[in-house]
């Protein structure tokens, strides 16, 4: 039996990007949209399949975690779990973009930037060294800036791209300075080496603490968490809708993946508790992020902007997975709550991507952007409206999709870890979210359509992507056990120690 290289998913992303550029070079004028879309779709599909195959084969389990490039990169259950998310979300975005890019002269650039960003995200999930963390984060970020500003004749897109780039550059500068302070205090950038050096800093606790806070700031920017969240509504609003889906789902998952590994392996709770009480810092960040995101989403009139703020709210939910590690729980409890955060990110990848792709579909039909513009749309497009209803209720936590179970396990894990009050605050926020998610459903199904409401032809790619995302969201409600077992196993391995 032929054994695949451990970094097969990452190689597939890289090969796909190169193949797109080569195909565009060979056929520069004909554009060949079908060929480019096929290449861009096959690559992420193979990435998702190979990641699932590795997980099923037991790659990266205890005592067999491969460390590559002198420990700069590791392949374990968590990295494979998140790489599967990146492959699946990228595939959905590529399928939906086929119609969105109709008539565009820069298809190869668009697809290759999407795939390169996904490659950076997959490396973020495997990074075991702060230098590798920074390099992979930049590989994910730089293509994203260009994608947000892809509509270069659209002022909103260009402004969003510029703001995203400037804030991202500032965030990167803060993070790399923080990394340099950590190196100055510990003498190493390897996560395991940092953890070993922390107990014997010899008066450099303050230097390490400042560095840790600055590194944490970089993670908060990537996950659109408070106080580095303010770029998200502008970027999501101005970006092409498929790119909004990509950034809000895959990019957020990548930010949390690298945060999980760095904060669990490099800066263990018991080791840094006297330097920076980062667990309690994360508790406060989780509460503020989810509350601010949900209250802001409830006041929006544009659906896309509402989804942007709700994305901030979901970042707050996922932060519970890190914050609850401060409790008196044992390994099983910590594995449950951290694994629950990973489960939620996987389900969120499908339901949130699907919701943004529905918005892309509405933009394609030139329906409008406000809740009122969506009035009666279900009478014109019932199937995708059912899909959007599934996304909205699943995001709110109702039992119509996997979002119900992922939230339930996350909140139950927080209670088991002793943070019952944090779970209560999250439940209240979830109830608030039901208000604004229901506004979309009400507009689609209950309100009467305007006389001028009409939709054009059915874009096959967008339809397929929206229906596919809805189908997976529902299937996850009934087939949640494999996801839960895989996530908890990966979290347990992460908590047991590094390589």
Short mmCIF file of C-alpha atoms in Angstrom, two decimals:
data_model
loop_
_atom_site.label_atom_id
_atom_site.label_comp_id
_atom_site.label_asym_id
_atom_site.label_seq_id
_atom_site.Cartn_x
_atom_site.Cartn_y
_atom_site.Cartn_z
CA UNK A 1 0.00 0.00 0.00
CA UNK A 2 1.39 3.41 -1.01
CA UNK A 3 1.82 5.79 1.92
CA UNK A 4 1.03 9.40 1.20
CA UNK A 5 3.29 12.19 2.53
CA UNK A 6 1.98 13.69 5.75
CA UNK A 7 1.63 17.09 4.11
CA UNK A 8 -0.38 15.75 1.16
CA UNK A 9 -3.28 18.22 1.74
CA UNK A 10 -0.87 21.17 1.74
CA UNK A 11 0.89 19.86 -1.38
CA UNK A 12 -2.49 19.54 -3.11
CA UNK A 13 -3.33 23.16 -2.33
CA UNK A 14 0.06 24.29 -3.70
CA UNK A 15 -0.22 22.11 -6.83
CA UNK A 16 -3.72 23.44 -7.49
CA UNK A 17 -2.55 27.05 -7.30
CA UNK A 18 0.35 26.34 -9.66
CA UNK A 19 -1.91 24.44 -12.07
CA UNK A 20 -4.29 27.41 -12.22
CA UNK A 21 -1.50 29.83 -13.09
CA UNK A 22 -0.03 27.46 -15.69
CA UNK A 23 -3.44 26.92 -17.29
CA UNK A 24 -3.95 30.67 -17.41
CA UNK A 25 -0.53 31.10 -19.03
CA UNK A 26 -1.22 28.48 -21.71
CA UNK A 27 -4.71 29.81 -22.46
CA UNK A 28 -4.39 33.54 -21.65
CA UNK A 29 -7.10 34.84 -23.97
CA UNK A 30 -9.72 32.14 -24.07
CA UNK A 31 -10.01 32.28 -20.26
CA UNK A 32 -11.40 28.72 -20.28
CA UNK A 33 -13.75 29.28 -17.27
CA UNK A 34 -14.77 25.62 -17.14
CA UNK A 35 -11.16 24.42 -17.03
CA UNK A 36 -10.14 26.91 -14.36
CA UNK A 37 -13.19 26.17 -12.22
CA UNK A 38 -12.58 22.43 -12.56
CA UNK A 39 -8.95 22.74 -11.45
CA UNK A 40 -9.93 25.05 -8.59
CA UNK A 41 -12.66 22.65 -7.46
CA UNK A 42 -10.79 19.35 -7.75
CA UNK A 43 -7.89 20.55 -5.58
CA UNK A 44 -9.89 21.47 -2.45
CA UNK A 45 -12.08 18.37 -2.88
CA UNK A 46 -8.96 16.18 -2.80
CA UNK A 47 -7.68 18.14 0.20
CA UNK A 48 -10.87 17.43 2.15
CA UNK A 49 -10.84 13.78 1.13
CA UNK A 50 -7.15 13.25 1.96
CA UNK A 51 -7.57 14.94 5.36
CA UNK A 52 -10.55 12.72 6.15
CA UNK A 53 -8.57 9.68 4.97
CA UNK A 54 -5.64 10.53 7.24
CA UNK A 55 -8.01 11.00 10.18
CA UNK A 56 -9.72 7.67 9.48
CA UNK A 57 -6.32 5.97 9.19
CA UNK A 58 -5.27 7.26 12.62
CA UNK A 59 -2.51 9.57 11.39
CA UNK A 60 -1.34 12.03 14.02
CA UNK A 61 -2.71 10.12 16.99
CA UNK A 62 -0.87 9.76 20.29
CA UNK A 63 2.79 8.71 20.10
CA UNK A 64 2.80 8.94 16.30
CA UNK A 65 2.49 12.71 15.77
CA UNK A 66 4.79 13.51 12.84
CA UNK A 67 7.03 16.54 13.36
CA UNK A 68 8.43 17.88 10.07
CA UNK A 69 11.07 20.43 9.11
CA UNK A 70 12.83 20.16 12.48
CA UNK A 71 9.60 20.52 14.37
CA UNK A 72 8.40 23.65 12.56
CA UNK A 73 5.28 21.80 11.40
CA UNK A 74 3.32 18.96 12.99
CA UNK A 75 0.57 16.80 11.58
CA UNK A 76 -1.87 15.72 14.27
CA UNK A 77 -5.58 15.21 14.63
CA UNK A 78 -6.28 18.91 15.14
CA UNK A 79 -4.36 20.05 12.06
CA UNK A 80 -6.11 17.41 9.91
CA UNK A 81 -9.51 18.31 11.39
CA UNK A 82 -9.08 21.97 10.46
CA UNK A 83 -7.56 21.18 7.07
CA UNK A 84 -10.73 19.25 6.28
CA UNK A 85 -12.71 22.41 7.13
CA UNK A 86 -10.51 24.54 4.84
CA UNK A 87 -10.88 22.07 1.96
CA UNK A 88 -14.66 21.83 2.32
CA UNK A 89 -15.24 25.59 2.65
CA UNK A 90 -12.90 26.35 -0.25
CA UNK A 91 -14.76 23.85 -2.41
CA UNK A 92 -18.11 25.51 -1.64
CA UNK A 93 -16.69 28.96 -2.37
CA UNK A 94 -15.16 27.82 -5.66
CA UNK A 95 -18.42 26.22 -6.80
CA UNK A 96 -20.40 29.37 -5.99
CA UNK A 97 -17.79 31.61 -7.61
CA UNK A 98 -18.25 29.93 -10.99
CA UNK A 99 -21.36 32.02 -11.60
CA UNK A 100 -20.08 35.04 -9.68
CA UNK A 101 -17.05 35.32 -11.97
CA UNK A 102 -18.99 35.06 -15.21
CA UNK A 103 -17.39 37.46 -17.69
CA UNK A 104 -14.42 38.22 -15.44
CA UNK A 105 -10.98 38.45 -17.03
CA UNK A 106 -9.11 37.53 -13.85
CA UNK A 107 -10.54 34.15 -12.97
CA UNK A 108 -7.18 32.39 -12.57
CA UNK A 109 -5.92 35.09 -10.22
CA UNK A 110 -9.12 34.87 -8.16
CA UNK A 111 -9.07 31.08 -7.84
CA UNK A 112 -5.33 30.90 -7.20
CA UNK A 113 -5.57 33.54 -4.44
CA UNK A 114 -8.39 31.58 -2.79
CA UNK A 115 -6.36 28.36 -2.90
CA UNK A 116 -3.15 30.05 -1.69
CA UNK A 117 -5.04 31.60 1.22
CA UNK A 118 -6.39 28.14 2.07
CA UNK A 119 -2.83 26.77 1.92
CA UNK A 120 -1.74 29.41 4.44
CA UNK A 121 -4.66 28.49 6.68
CA UNK A 122 -3.78 24.80 6.61
CA UNK A 123 -0.18 25.63 7.55
CA UNK A 124 -1.45 27.81 10.40
CA UNK A 125 -3.22 24.75 11.81
CA UNK A 126 0.07 22.77 11.67
CA UNK A 127 2.49 25.48 12.81
CA UNK A 128 4.58 24.44 15.81
CA UNK A 129 6.95 27.39 15.86
CA UNK A 130 6.16 31.10 16.22
CA UNK A 131 8.15 31.95 13.07
CA UNK A 132 6.08 29.40 11.16
CA UNK A 133 2.94 30.84 12.75
CA UNK A 134 3.77 34.28 11.40
CA UNK A 135 4.77 33.07 7.92
CA UNK A 136 1.64 30.95 7.48
CA UNK A 137 -0.57 33.72 8.84
CA UNK A 138 0.83 36.13 6.27
CA UNK A 139 0.41 33.53 3.51
CA UNK A 140 -3.26 33.35 4.46
CA UNK A 141 -3.69 37.10 4.90
CA UNK A 142 -1.99 38.60 1.83
CA UNK A 143 -4.21 36.80 -0.73
CA UNK A 144 -7.25 37.68 1.38
CA UNK A 145 -6.51 41.41 1.12
CA UNK A 146 -6.47 41.15 -2.68
CA UNK A 147 -9.65 39.07 -2.75
CA UNK A 148 -11.60 41.57 -0.65
CA UNK A 149 -10.62 44.31 -3.14
CA UNK A 150 -11.24 42.06 -6.14
CA UNK A 151 -14.05 44.26 -7.51
CA UNK A 152 -11.65 47.04 -8.42
CA UNK A 153 -14.36 49.17 -10.05
CA UNK A 154 -16.49 48.97 -6.91
CA UNK A 155 -15.57 51.72 -4.46
CA UNK A 156 -16.87 49.74 -1.51
CA UNK A 157 -14.74 46.72 -2.38
CA UNK A 158 -11.58 48.79 -2.84
CA UNK A 159 -12.14 50.69 0.42
CA UNK A 160 -12.82 47.45 2.27
CA UNK A 161 -9.66 45.89 0.87
CA UNK A 162 -7.58 48.92 1.80
CA UNK A 163 -8.93 49.04 5.37
CA UNK A 164 -8.47 45.30 5.75
CA UNK A 165 -4.88 45.57 4.51
CA UNK A 166 -3.96 48.51 6.76
CA UNK A 167 -5.45 46.97 9.88
CA UNK A 168 -3.94 43.61 8.98
CA UNK A 169 -0.51 45.17 8.50
CA UNK A 170 -0.78 46.88 11.89
CA UNK A 171 -1.86 43.63 13.48
CA UNK A 172 1.05 41.76 11.88
CA UNK A 173 3.51 44.38 13.14
CA UNK A 174 2.18 44.05 16.67
CA UNK A 175 2.29 40.28 16.50
CA UNK A 176 5.81 40.01 15.12
CA UNK A 177 7.05 42.44 17.77
CA UNK A 178 5.36 40.27 20.38
CA UNK A 179 7.10 37.21 18.93
CA UNK A 180 10.44 38.98 19.21
CA UNK A 181 9.76 39.75 22.89
CA UNK A 182 8.86 36.10 23.54
CA UNK A 183 12.12 35.07 21.86
CA UNK A 184 14.02 37.60 23.94
CA UNK A 185 12.56 36.16 27.13
CA UNK A 186 12.80 32.44 26.32
CA UNK A 187 15.54 32.16 23.65
CA UNK A 188 13.45 29.97 21.38
CA UNK A 189 10.49 30.12 19.03
CA UNK A 190 9.52 26.45 19.27
CA UNK A 191 6.33 26.08 21.28
CA UNK A 192 7.67 23.19 23.35
CA UNK A 193 10.86 25.13 24.06
CA UNK A 194 8.89 28.19 25.18
CA UNK A 195 6.83 26.06 27.56
CA UNK A 196 10.02 24.54 29.03
CA UNK A 197 11.70 27.96 29.42
CA UNK A 198 8.82 29.74 31.17
CA UNK A 199 9.44 28.35 34.72
CA UNK A 200 13.02 29.69 34.72
CA UNK A 201 12.75 33.13 33.12
CA UNK A 202 14.91 34.83 35.75
CA UNK A 203 13.11 38.15 36.01
CA UNK A 204 11.91 38.29 32.39
CA UNK A 205 8.29 37.55 33.28
CA UNK A 206 7.16 41.04 32.29
CA UNK A 207 8.87 40.79 28.91
CA UNK A 208 7.20 37.45 28.24
CA UNK A 209 3.84 38.75 29.42
CA UNK A 210 3.96 41.76 27.09
CA UNK A 211 5.00 39.51 24.21
CA UNK A 212 2.17 37.08 24.93
CA UNK A 213 -0.41 39.88 24.96
CA UNK A 214 0.85 41.19 21.61
CA UNK A 215 0.81 37.70 20.05
CA UNK A 216 -2.71 37.22 21.38
CA UNK A 217 -3.67 40.49 19.64
CA UNK A 218 -2.70 38.94 16.30
CA UNK A 219 -4.97 35.97 16.97
CA UNK A 220 -7.87 38.23 17.97
CA UNK A 221 -7.51 40.12 14.67
CA UNK A 222 -7.59 36.93 12.62
CA UNK A 223 -10.67 35.65 14.45
CA UNK A 224 -12.43 39.06 14.34
CA UNK A 225 -12.70 39.10 18.14
CA UNK A 226 -12.99 42.19 20.35
CA UNK A 227 -11.12 44.56 20.39
CA UNK A 228 -9.74 43.77 16.91
CA UNK A 229 -13.14 43.12 15.34
CA UNK A 230 -13.95 46.47 13.72
CA UNK A 231 -12.47 45.57 10.34
CA UNK A 232 -14.88 42.66 9.85
CA UNK A 233 -18.19 44.43 9.02
CA UNK A 234 -16.45 46.74 6.53
CA UNK A 235 -14.50 43.93 4.87
CA UNK A 236 -17.44 41.53 4.69
CA UNK A 237 -19.77 44.26 3.39
CA UNK A 238 -17.41 45.41 0.64
CA UNK A 239 -15.96 42.06 -0.45
CA UNK A 240 -17.51 39.81 -3.09
CA UNK A 241 -20.06 37.71 -1.19
CA UNK A 242 -18.26 34.36 -1.80
CA UNK A 243 -15.10 35.92 -0.36
CA UNK A 244 -17.07 37.17 2.65
CA UNK A 245 -18.13 33.55 3.18
CA UNK A 246 -14.54 32.36 2.81
CA UNK A 247 -13.02 34.87 5.22
CA UNK A 248 -15.74 34.67 7.84
CA UNK A 249 -15.63 30.85 7.96
CA UNK A 250 -12.25 29.45 6.89
CA UNK A 251 -10.10 32.38 8.00
CA UNK A 252 -11.79 32.49 11.40
CA UNK A 253 -11.26 28.73 11.84
CA UNK A 254 -7.58 29.16 10.94
CA UNK A 255 -7.17 31.91 13.53
CA UNK A 256 -8.64 29.71 16.23
CA UNK A 257 -6.62 26.66 15.14
CA UNK A 258 -3.33 28.47 15.60
CA UNK A 259 -4.54 30.10 18.82
CA UNK A 260 -5.48 26.69 20.26
CA UNK A 261 -2.03 25.23 19.57
CA UNK A 262 0.03 28.24 20.65
CA UNK A 263 -1.91 28.95 23.84
CA UNK A 264 -2.16 25.30 24.89
CA UNK A 265 1.32 24.06 23.88
CA UNK A 266 3.47 27.17 24.09
CA UNK A 267 1.90 28.97 27.04
CA UNK A 268 0.33 26.35 29.35
CA UNK A 269 -2.11 27.77 31.89
CA UNK A 270 -0.24 26.69 34.99
CA UNK A 271 3.05 28.01 33.59
CA UNK A 272 1.94 31.56 32.73
CA UNK A 273 -0.74 32.06 35.38
CA UNK A 274 1.57 34.30 37.46
CA UNK A 275 2.69 36.26 34.37
CA UNK A 276 -0.55 36.84 32.47
CA UNK A 277 -3.88 35.41 33.64
CA UNK A 278 -4.69 34.82 29.98
CA UNK A 279 -7.46 32.36 30.73
CA UNK A 280 -9.43 35.03 32.58
CA UNK A 281 -8.53 37.55 29.90
CA UNK A 282 -10.15 35.15 27.43
CA UNK A 283 -13.22 34.81 29.65
CA UNK A 284 -13.75 38.58 29.47
CA UNK A 285 -13.01 38.62 25.74
CA UNK A 286 -15.51 35.81 25.15
CA UNK A 287 -18.28 37.66 27.01
CA UNK A 288 -17.61 41.03 25.37
CA UNK A 289 -17.15 39.55 21.89
CA UNK A 290 -20.35 37.50 21.87
CA UNK A 291 -22.42 40.27 23.47
CA UNK A 292 -21.15 43.08 21.26
CA UNK A 293 -21.48 40.96 18.12
CA UNK A 294 -25.04 39.90 18.85
CA UNK A 295 -26.33 43.31 19.97
CA UNK A 296 -24.74 44.98 16.93
CA UNK A 297 -26.19 42.34 14.60
CA UNK A 298 -29.65 42.95 16.06
CA UNK A 299 -29.54 46.62 14.99
CA UNK A 300 -28.52 46.08 11.36
CA UNK A 301 -30.79 46.62 8.38
CA UNK A 302 -28.58 44.92 5.79
CA UNK A 303 -28.46 41.13 5.79
CA UNK A 304 -24.79 40.90 4.86
CA UNK A 305 -23.80 43.30 7.61
CA UNK A 306 -25.96 41.40 10.09
CA UNK A 307 -24.09 38.20 9.17
CA UNK A 308 -20.80 40.03 9.64
CA UNK A 309 -21.67 41.07 13.20
CA UNK A 310 -23.15 37.65 13.98
CA UNK A 311 -19.80 36.21 12.88
CA UNK A 312 -18.20 38.26 15.65
CA UNK A 313 -20.73 36.81 18.07
CA UNK A 314 -19.79 33.27 17.07
CA UNK A 315 -16.12 34.10 17.67
CA UNK A 316 -17.17 34.84 21.24
CA UNK A 317 -18.81 31.41 21.54
CA UNK A 318 -15.64 29.67 20.31
CA UNK A 319 -13.51 31.65 22.79
CA UNK A 320 -15.41 29.77 25.52
CA UNK A 321 -13.44 26.70 24.44
CA UNK A 322 -10.20 28.37 25.53
CA UNK A 323 -11.59 30.34 28.44
CA UNK A 324 -13.14 27.30 30.14
CA UNK A 325 -9.73 25.64 30.35
CA UNK A 326 -9.14 27.83 33.41
CA UNK A 327 -11.64 25.76 35.38
CA UNK A 328 -10.82 22.90 37.78
CA UNK A 329 -11.72 20.31 35.17
CA UNK A 330 -9.65 17.24 34.42
CA UNK A 331 -8.29 16.18 31.03
CA UNK A 332 -11.63 14.68 29.97
CA UNK A 333 -13.51 17.90 30.76
CA UNK A 334 -10.94 20.12 29.08
CA UNK A 335 -10.93 17.86 26.03
CA UNK A 336 -14.71 18.09 25.85
CA UNK A 337 -14.88 21.88 25.96
CA UNK A 338 -11.93 22.45 23.60
CA UNK A 339 -13.24 19.74 21.25
CA UNK A 340 -16.66 21.39 21.37
CA UNK A 341 -15.13 24.63 20.11
CA UNK A 342 -13.60 22.69 17.20
CA UNK A 343 -16.96 21.01 16.48
CA UNK A 344 -18.68 24.38 16.36
CA UNK A 345 -16.11 25.72 13.92
CA UNK A 346 -16.69 22.76 11.59
CA UNK A 347 -20.48 23.13 11.62
CA UNK A 348 -20.14 26.91 11.41
CA UNK A 349 -18.01 26.44 8.29
CA UNK A 350 -20.98 24.96 6.46
CA UNK A 351 -23.91 26.98 7.83
CA UNK A 352 -22.20 30.38 7.77
CA UNK A 353 -20.65 29.80 4.34
CA UNK A 354 -24.05 28.76 3.04
CA UNK A 355 -25.70 31.89 4.47
CA UNK A 356 -23.19 34.19 2.80
CA UNK A 357 -23.52 32.29 -0.48
CA UNK A 358 -27.29 32.84 -0.31
CA UNK A 359 -26.51 36.56 -0.03
CA UNK A 360 -24.26 36.16 -3.09
CA UNK A 361 -27.21 34.59 -4.89
CA UNK A 362 -29.44 37.53 -3.94
CA UNK A 363 -26.78 39.95 -5.18
CA UNK A 364 -26.56 37.97 -8.42
CA UNK A 365 -30.32 38.47 -8.87
CA UNK A 366 -29.95 42.15 -7.88
CA UNK A 367 -32.60 41.67 -5.21
CA UNK A 368 -31.14 44.21 -2.79
CA UNK A 369 -29.31 44.04 0.51
CA UNK A 370 -31.80 44.90 3.26
CA UNK A 371 -34.20 42.63 5.11
CA UNK A 372 -37.07 44.39 3.35
CA UNK A 373 -35.57 43.60 -0.04
CA UNK A 374 -35.82 39.88 0.83
CA UNK A 375 -39.61 40.11 1.38
CA UNK A 376 -41.42 37.26 -0.34
CA UNK A 377 -38.28 35.89 -1.99
CA UNK A 378 -39.32 32.35 -0.99
CA UNK A 379 -42.16 32.53 -3.51
CA UNK A 380 -39.67 33.06 -6.29
CA UNK A 381 -36.89 30.76 -5.05
CA UNK A 382 -38.35 28.26 -2.55
CA UNK A 383 -35.53 25.68 -2.47
CA UNK A 384 -32.70 28.05 -1.60
CA UNK A 385 -35.03 29.87 0.80
CA UNK A 386 -35.50 26.60 2.67
CA UNK A 387 -31.70 26.30 2.74
CA UNK A 388 -31.37 29.85 4.10
CA UNK A 389 -33.97 29.07 6.77
CA UNK A 390 -31.90 26.05 7.83
CA UNK A 391 -28.78 28.23 8.03
CA UNK A 392 -30.51 30.92 10.11
CA UNK A 393 -32.11 28.54 12.62
CA UNK A 394 -28.98 26.39 12.86
CA UNK A 395 -26.83 29.47 13.51
CA UNK A 396 -29.30 30.45 16.25
CA UNK A 397 -28.98 26.98 17.78
CA UNK A 398 -32.39 25.50 16.94
CA UNK A 399 -32.54 21.74 16.23
CA UNK A 400 -32.72 21.95 12.44
CA UNK A 401 -28.98 21.53 11.82
CA UNK A 402 -25.64 20.68 13.37
CA UNK A 403 -25.43 24.12 14.98
CA UNK A 404 -27.86 22.94 17.67
CA UNK A 405 -25.58 20.11 18.79
CA UNK A 406 -22.33 22.03 18.49
CA UNK A 407 -23.71 24.83 20.67
CA UNK A 408 -25.25 22.34 23.11
CA UNK A 409 -21.96 20.47 23.59
CA UNK A 410 -20.03 23.75 23.88
CA UNK A 411 -22.34 25.17 26.54
CA UNK A 412 -22.54 21.81 28.36
CA UNK A 413 -18.74 21.60 28.34
CA UNK A 414 -18.50 25.07 29.89
CA UNK A 415 -20.94 24.01 32.63
CA UNK A 416 -18.97 20.83 33.29
CA UNK A 417 -15.78 22.91 33.53
CA UNK A 418 -17.39 25.04 36.25
CA UNK A 419 -18.28 28.00 34.05
CA UNK A 420 -22.07 27.62 34.30
CA UNK A 421 -22.46 31.40 34.39
CA UNK A 422 -20.46 31.78 31.17
CA UNK A 423 -22.69 29.18 29.51
CA UNK A 424 -25.71 31.14 30.79
CA UNK A 425 -24.42 34.36 29.20
CA UNK A 426 -23.81 32.47 25.96
CA UNK A 427 -27.35 31.05 26.08
CA UNK A 428 -28.79 34.57 26.53
CA UNK A 429 -26.75 35.77 23.57
CA UNK A 430 -27.98 32.82 21.54
CA UNK A 431 -31.57 33.83 22.35
CA UNK A 432 -30.81 37.37 21.15
CA UNK A 433 -29.42 35.98 17.92
CA UNK A 434 -32.71 34.18 17.30
CA UNK A 435 -34.36 37.60 16.98
CA UNK A 436 -32.26 38.83 14.08
CA UNK A 437 -31.92 35.47 12.35
CA UNK A 438 -35.72 35.18 12.44
CA UNK A 439 -36.01 38.51 10.65
CA UNK A 440 -34.51 36.90 7.54
CA UNK A 441 -36.89 33.94 7.75
CA UNK A 442 -39.86 36.26 8.30
CA UNK A 443 -38.92 38.35 5.30
CA UNK A 444 -38.49 35.30 3.08
CA UNK A 445 -41.67 33.43 4.01
CA UNK A 446 -44.18 35.75 5.67
CA UNK A 447 -43.82 39.20 4.17
CA UNK A 448 -45.42 40.00 0.84
CA UNK A 449 -43.04 40.61 -2.03
CA UNK A 450 -42.77 43.98 -3.70
CA UNK A 451 -44.40 44.24 -7.11
CA UNK A 452 -41.00 44.86 -8.64
CA UNK A 453 -39.43 41.71 -7.16
CA UNK A 454 -38.14 39.44 -9.88
CA UNK A 455 -35.23 37.07 -10.19
CA UNK A 456 -33.26 36.07 -13.23
CA UNK A 457 -31.99 32.74 -14.40
CA UNK A 458 -30.86 30.10 -11.96
CA UNK A 459 -27.07 30.18 -11.47
CA UNK A 460 -26.17 26.50 -11.25
CA UNK A 461 -22.99 26.84 -9.21
CA UNK A 462 -24.46 29.08 -6.53
CA UNK A 463 -27.58 26.94 -6.27
CA UNK A 464 -25.51 23.78 -5.89
CA UNK A 465 -23.25 25.35 -3.26
CA UNK A 466 -26.16 26.68 -1.16
CA UNK A 467 -28.15 23.44 -1.33
CA UNK A 468 -25.02 21.37 -0.66
CA UNK A 469 -24.10 23.43 2.41
CA UNK A 470 -27.67 23.12 3.73
CA UNK A 471 -27.67 19.35 3.18
CA UNK A 472 -24.42 18.93 5.13
CA UNK A 473 -25.74 21.20 7.91
CA UNK A 474 -28.78 18.95 8.32
CA UNK A 475 -26.83 15.70 7.97
CA UNK A 476 -24.50 16.82 10.76
CA UNK A 477 -27.50 16.90 13.10
CA UNK A 478 -27.95 13.15 12.65
CA UNK A 479 -24.32 12.17 12.11
CA UNK A 480 -22.68 14.28 14.78
CA UNK A 481 -21.01 11.46 16.73
CA UNK A 482 -18.04 10.94 14.34
CA UNK A 483 -17.38 14.70 14.34
CA UNK A 484 -17.57 14.85 18.15
CA UNK A 485 -15.31 11.82 18.64
CA UNK A 486 -12.71 13.15 16.21
CA UNK A 487 -12.70 16.64 17.71
CA UNK A 488 -12.51 15.45 21.31
CA UNK A 489 -9.73 13.00 20.43
CA UNK A 490 -7.76 15.75 18.69
CA UNK A 491 -8.31 18.13 21.62
CA UNK A 492 -7.22 15.48 24.09
CA UNK A 493 -3.99 14.90 22.18
CA UNK A 494 -3.33 18.63 22.07
CA UNK A 495 -3.87 18.97 25.83
CA UNK A 496 -1.68 16.00 26.67
CA UNK A 497 1.39 17.75 25.38
CA UNK A 498 3.47 18.78 22.38
CA UNK A 499 6.07 16.92 20.36
#
